[in-house]
Tab-separated table of C-alpha atoms and ligand atoms in Angstrom:
chain	number	residue	atom	x	y	z
A	1	MET	CA	-86.741	123.316	129.958
A	2	ALA	CA	-86.437	120.138	132.040
A	3	TYR	CA	-84.679	116.680	131.445
A	4	PHE	CA	-86.569	113.594	131.581
A	5	ALA	CA	-85.789	109.937	130.816
A	6	VAL	CA	-88.336	107.144	129.612
A	7	ILE	CA	-87.403	103.633	130.179
A	8	GLY	CA	-89.585	101.249	127.856
A	9	LEU	CA	-90.526	102.677	124.516
A	10	GLY	CA	-93.559	100.494	123.952
A	11	ARG	CA	-96.848	102.608	123.079
A	12	PHE	CA	-96.976	104.224	126.406
A	13	GLY	CA	-93.376	105.093	126.599
A	14	THR	CA	-93.441	106.390	123.021
A	15	THR	CA	-96.203	108.598	123.458
A	16	THR	CA	-94.897	109.933	126.801
A	17	SER	CA	-91.431	110.597	125.574
A	18	ARG	CA	-92.882	112.371	122.414
A	19	GLU	CA	-95.320	114.622	124.225
A	20	LEU	CA	-92.432	115.639	126.779
A	21	MET	CA	-90.387	116.659	123.767
A	22	HIS	CA	-93.367	118.461	122.288
A	23	LEU	CA	-93.695	120.302	125.448
A	24	GLY	CA	-90.014	121.682	124.978
A	25	ASN	CA	-88.077	119.184	127.223
A	26	GLU	CA	-85.158	117.012	126.624
A	27	VAL	CA	-85.871	113.335	126.859
A	28	LEU	CA	-83.593	110.334	127.052
A	29	GLY	CA	-85.408	107.357	125.809
A	30	ILE	CA	-84.166	103.694	126.869
A	31	ASP	CA	-85.054	100.353	125.562
A	32	THR	CA	-83.449	96.916	125.389
A	33	ASP	CA	-84.844	96.455	121.895
A	34	PRO	CA	-83.247	98.377	118.876
A	35	ARG	CA	-86.576	98.031	117.064
A	36	ALA	CA	-88.217	100.154	119.849
A	37	ILE	CA	-85.620	102.662	119.810
A	38	GLU	CA	-85.273	103.091	115.981
A	39	PRO	CA	-88.325	105.034	115.149
A	40	LEU	CA	-87.657	107.447	117.977
A	41	ALA	CA	-83.724	107.962	117.515
A	42	ASP	CA	-84.369	111.242	115.617
A	43	ARG	CA	-87.114	112.481	117.686
A	44	LEU	CA	-85.744	112.394	121.305
A	45	THR	CA	-82.788	114.178	122.446
A	46	HIS	CA	-80.972	111.011	123.299
A	47	THR	CA	-81.797	107.170	122.958
A	48	VAL	CA	-79.821	104.320	124.300
A	49	ILE	CA	-80.079	100.536	124.200
A	50	ALA	CA	-79.848	99.474	127.770
A	51	ASP	CA	-81.287	96.833	130.092
A	52	ALA	CA	-82.799	98.830	132.957
A	53	THR	CA	-82.708	95.805	135.274
A	54	ASP	CA	-78.936	96.070	135.202
A	55	GLU	CA	-77.986	98.682	137.887
A	56	ARG	CA	-74.584	99.233	136.448
A	57	ALA	CA	-76.041	100.030	132.997
A	58	LEU	CA	-78.256	102.441	134.563
A	59	LYS	CA	-75.625	104.154	136.679
A	60	GLU	CA	-73.674	104.879	133.561
A	61	LEU	CA	-76.728	106.989	132.066
A	62	ASN	CA	-76.365	109.723	134.686
A	63	LEU	CA	-79.921	109.478	135.548
A	64	GLN	CA	-79.560	111.464	138.916
A	65	SER	CA	-79.493	114.659	136.665
A	66	CYS	CA	-83.136	114.081	135.511
A	67	ASP	CA	-85.823	116.000	136.710
A	68	GLY	CA	-88.253	112.866	136.332
A	69	ILE	CA	-87.968	109.163	135.113
A	70	VAL	CA	-90.894	107.261	133.670
A	71	VAL	CA	-90.652	103.371	133.970
A	72	ALA	CA	-92.913	102.477	131.056
A	73	ILE	CA	-92.285	98.667	131.138
A	74	GLY	CA	-95.914	97.379	131.388
A	75	GLU	CA	-95.889	93.875	130.463
A	76	ASP	CA	-92.763	92.387	131.991
A	77	LEU	CA	-93.372	92.776	135.799
A	78	ARG	CA	-89.975	91.470	136.802
A	79	ALA	CA	-88.174	93.868	134.561
A	80	SER	CA	-90.414	96.973	135.735
A	81	LEU	CA	-89.869	95.951	139.529
A	82	LEU	CA	-86.085	95.465	139.092
A	83	CYS	CA	-85.782	98.636	137.246
A	84	THR	CA	-87.703	100.599	139.753
A	85	LEU	CA	-85.715	99.141	142.650
A	86	ASN	CA	-82.581	100.107	140.789
A	87	LEU	CA	-83.673	103.622	140.549
A	88	ILE	CA	-84.671	103.685	144.232
A	89	ASN	CA	-81.284	102.290	145.232
A	90	MET	CA	-79.558	105.023	143.170
A	91	GLY	CA	-81.493	107.590	145.404
A	92	ILE	CA	-83.918	108.692	142.425
A	93	THR	CA	-87.149	109.758	143.917
A	94	SER	CA	-88.997	111.433	141.052
A	95	VAL	CA	-90.178	108.238	139.473
A	96	TRP	CA	-93.589	107.526	137.577
A	97	VAL	CA	-94.175	103.821	136.967
A	98	LYS	CA	-96.663	102.320	134.645
A	99	ALA	CA	-98.428	99.500	136.583
A	100	GLY	CA	-100.032	96.707	134.489
A	101	ASP	CA	-102.380	95.172	137.146
A	102	SER	CA	-103.443	95.424	140.816
A	103	SER	CA	-100.586	93.135	142.041
A	104	HIS	CA	-98.054	95.217	140.189
A	105	HIS	CA	-99.485	98.322	141.913
A	106	ALA	CA	-99.339	96.608	145.324
A	107	ILE	CA	-95.843	95.991	145.193
A	108	LEU	CA	-94.786	99.334	143.676
A	109	SER	CA	-96.723	100.892	146.539
A	110	LYS	CA	-94.746	98.856	148.908
A	111	LEU	CA	-91.616	100.100	147.369
A	112	GLY	CA	-92.748	103.573	148.028
A	113	VAL	CA	-93.408	104.687	144.598
A	114	LYS	CA	-95.884	107.757	144.841
A	115	ASN	CA	-96.677	108.099	141.239
A	116	ILE	CA	-98.291	104.939	139.809
A	117	VAL	CA	-100.012	105.175	136.568
A	118	HIS	CA	-102.603	102.821	135.016
A	119	PRO	CA	-103.107	104.250	131.393
A	120	GLU	CA	-105.638	101.655	130.236
A	121	GLU	CA	-107.768	101.842	133.274
A	122	GLU	CA	-107.450	105.515	133.487
A	123	MET	CA	-108.352	105.967	129.657
A	124	GLY	CA	-111.305	103.540	130.218
A	125	ILE	CA	-112.791	105.615	133.049
A	126	ARG	CA	-112.488	108.800	130.760
A	127	VAL	CA	-114.086	107.144	127.768
A	128	ALA	CA	-116.913	105.923	130.027
A	129	GLN	CA	-117.341	109.413	131.531
A	130	SER	CA	-117.353	111.128	128.151
A	131	LEU	CA	-119.975	108.611	127.031
A	132	ASN	CA	-122.104	109.232	130.358
A	133	TYR	CA	-121.598	112.937	130.277
A	134	PRO	CA	-121.117	114.007	126.659
A	135	MET	CA	-121.194	117.734	127.482
A	136	VAL	CA	-118.088	117.245	129.711
A	137	ASN	CA	-115.126	118.340	127.554
A	138	SER	CA	-112.458	117.417	130.107
A	139	TYR	CA	-112.102	117.264	133.901
A	140	ILE	CA	-109.490	116.873	136.601
A	141	GLY	CA	-110.195	114.838	139.724
A	142	LEU	CA	-109.114	116.809	142.720
A	143	GLY	CA	-109.493	114.049	145.175
A	144	HIS	CA	-112.528	113.315	147.706
A	145	TYR	CA	-114.938	113.081	144.696
A	146	THR	CA	-114.214	116.704	143.843
A	147	PHE	CA	-113.789	117.683	140.105
A	148	LEU	CA	-112.848	120.625	138.011
A	149	VAL	CA	-114.892	120.285	134.859
A	150	ASP	CA	-114.751	121.920	131.688
A	151	VAL	CA	-118.348	121.889	129.941
A	152	HIS	CA	-118.804	122.972	126.483
A	153	PHE	CA	-122.320	124.179	125.698
A	154	THR	CA	-123.616	123.313	122.139
A	155	GLY	CA	-127.449	123.396	122.612
A	156	ALA	CA	-130.270	124.161	124.956
A	157	VAL	CA	-128.521	126.345	127.481
A	158	THR	CA	-128.072	129.174	124.897
A	159	ASN	CA	-129.554	132.382	125.916
A	160	LYS	CA	-130.047	131.083	129.484
A	161	THR	CA	-128.561	132.846	132.566
A	162	LEU	CA	-125.878	131.377	134.517
A	163	ALA	CA	-128.038	131.379	137.682
A	164	SER	CA	-130.864	129.465	135.840
A	165	ILE	CA	-128.264	126.686	134.904
A	166	THR	CA	-126.824	126.454	138.291
A	167	LYS	CA	-129.763	126.770	140.555
A	168	ARG	CA	-130.296	122.845	140.807
A	169	ALA	CA	-126.877	122.840	142.791
A	170	LYS	CA	-126.994	126.322	143.876
A	171	ASP	CA	-124.318	126.732	146.671
A	172	GLU	CA	-122.635	123.286	145.869
A	173	VAL	CA	-120.801	124.202	142.779
A	174	ARG	CA	-118.738	127.114	142.047
A	175	VAL	CA	-118.446	128.529	138.361
A	176	VAL	CA	-114.717	129.533	137.899
A	177	LEU	CA	-114.798	131.054	134.539
A	178	ILE	CA	-116.678	131.254	131.233
A	179	LYS	CA	-114.714	131.211	128.044
A	180	ARG	CA	-116.210	132.534	124.804
A	181	ASP	CA	-113.704	132.348	121.974
A	182	SER	CA	-110.639	133.897	123.071
A	183	HIS	CA	-112.351	135.994	125.929
A	184	ILE	CA	-112.335	134.726	129.455
A	185	GLU	CA	-114.906	135.945	131.935
A	186	TYR	CA	-113.514	135.144	135.552
A	187	SER	CA	-116.139	134.493	138.273
A	188	PRO	CA	-119.039	135.419	136.046
A	189	ALA	CA	-122.107	137.144	137.530
A	190	PRO	CA	-125.376	135.028	138.130
A	191	ASP	CA	-127.061	136.923	135.319
A	192	PHE	CA	-124.363	136.205	132.799
A	193	VAL	CA	-126.161	134.949	129.437
A	194	LEU	CA	-124.800	131.857	127.969
A	195	GLU	CA	-124.303	131.435	124.218
A	196	TYR	CA	-123.872	128.247	121.998
A	197	GLY	CA	-120.095	127.448	122.039
A	198	ASP	CA	-119.222	128.717	125.373
A	199	HIS	CA	-117.114	126.898	127.710
A	200	MET	CA	-117.748	126.711	131.426
A	201	VAL	CA	-115.194	125.637	134.040
A	202	LEU	CA	-116.870	124.664	137.349
A	203	VAL	CA	-115.820	122.808	140.399
A	204	GLY	CA	-117.823	120.689	142.816
A	205	THR	CA	-118.448	117.259	144.147
A	206	ARG	CA	-119.503	114.753	141.848
A	207	GLU	CA	-122.774	114.453	143.562
A	208	ALA	CA	-123.512	118.262	143.065
A	209	LEU	CA	-122.086	118.177	139.395
A	210	THR	CA	-124.308	115.359	138.700
A	211	LYS	CA	-127.471	117.347	139.690
A	212	LEU	CA	-126.509	119.744	136.885
A	213	SER	CA	-126.178	117.237	134.163
A	214	PRO	CA	-129.831	117.274	133.114
A	215	VAL	CA	-129.662	121.087	132.301
A	216	LEU	CA	-126.039	121.106	130.710
A	217	LYS	CA	-127.015	119.046	127.726
B	301	ADP	P1	-97.096	99.116	126.123
B	301	ADP	O1	-98.116	98.358	126.528
B	301	ADP	O2	-96.960	100.615	126.584
B	301	ADP	O3	-96.675	99.054	124.478
B	301	ADP	P2	-95.132	97.064	126.711
B	301	ADP	O4	-94.896	96.516	128.117
B	301	ADP	O5	-95.525	96.394	125.668
B	301	ADP	O6	-95.847	98.526	126.849
B	301	ADP	O7	-93.475	97.620	126.173
B	301	ADP	C1	-92.555	97.807	127.002
B	301	ADP	C2	-91.091	98.237	126.418
B	301	ADP	O8	-90.216	97.986	127.507
B	301	ADP	C3	-90.880	97.504	125.329
B	301	ADP	O9	-90.371	98.193	124.180
B	301	ADP	C4	-89.558	96.546	125.822
B	301	ADP	O10	-88.585	96.386	124.821
B	301	ADP	C5	-89.082	97.304	126.872
B	301	ADP	N1	-88.336	96.774	128.012
B	301	ADP	C6	-88.769	95.534	128.509
B	301	ADP	N2	-87.779	95.202	129.483
B	301	ADP	C7	-86.847	96.194	129.461
B	301	ADP	C8	-85.765	96.382	130.162
B	301	ADP	N3	-85.276	95.468	131.083
B	301	ADP	N4	-84.928	97.641	130.008
B	301	ADP	C9	-85.452	98.446	129.224
B	301	ADP	N5	-86.585	98.278	128.412
B	301	ADP	C10	-87.226	97.201	128.464
């Protein structure tokens, strides 16, 4: 079990803190506004009304013992930056900061923050990707335009072999596994026959994966 702090309990901070609890961690929620704290008082391990721009107030919260801190103050640029600066001055390095826009991102980057998140943009990209590639259930970007993709088969591929599905991108994609109900077939053979409802996890560049999209529907 790990211990996290979430500063700013708006929509993003609330969702993050609740999910961290759901995953079995301890969470300290911090906000200046009692109305933001109130709905979470019974759901998080601790909640505190405090102003994160005030370094002395933050120092009293023993944040050094946290495994990670999320700064989820999106709208108020000044408050987000001062809070982040305070955490850096306290020697805390494991910090995730929500950025509202590109100038916010640029300043955070200059401050040396490694984990800058853009929830709206990232979700927008995901929604667009799901609309564009409806068969892609979920994916992880691995950098350099390489993706790990979970494809859920619901139609035309049924009773076709894996080789016939992947031949368009032959050596450029690697099928990691096929999941059928609770059974997992690791590194499936080329003659593996696909069925309705199978999940296929594959890895490749965006370009190579796109070659497969006509046959994956
Ligand atoms: P979202 O878009 O995720 O709802 P908001 O920016 O609207 O994010 O909400 C941020 C939260 O951060 C609000 O609940 C606000 O009260 C809180 N907040 C703003 N400034 C501070 C601060 N200095 N210290 C702690 N919490 C703050």
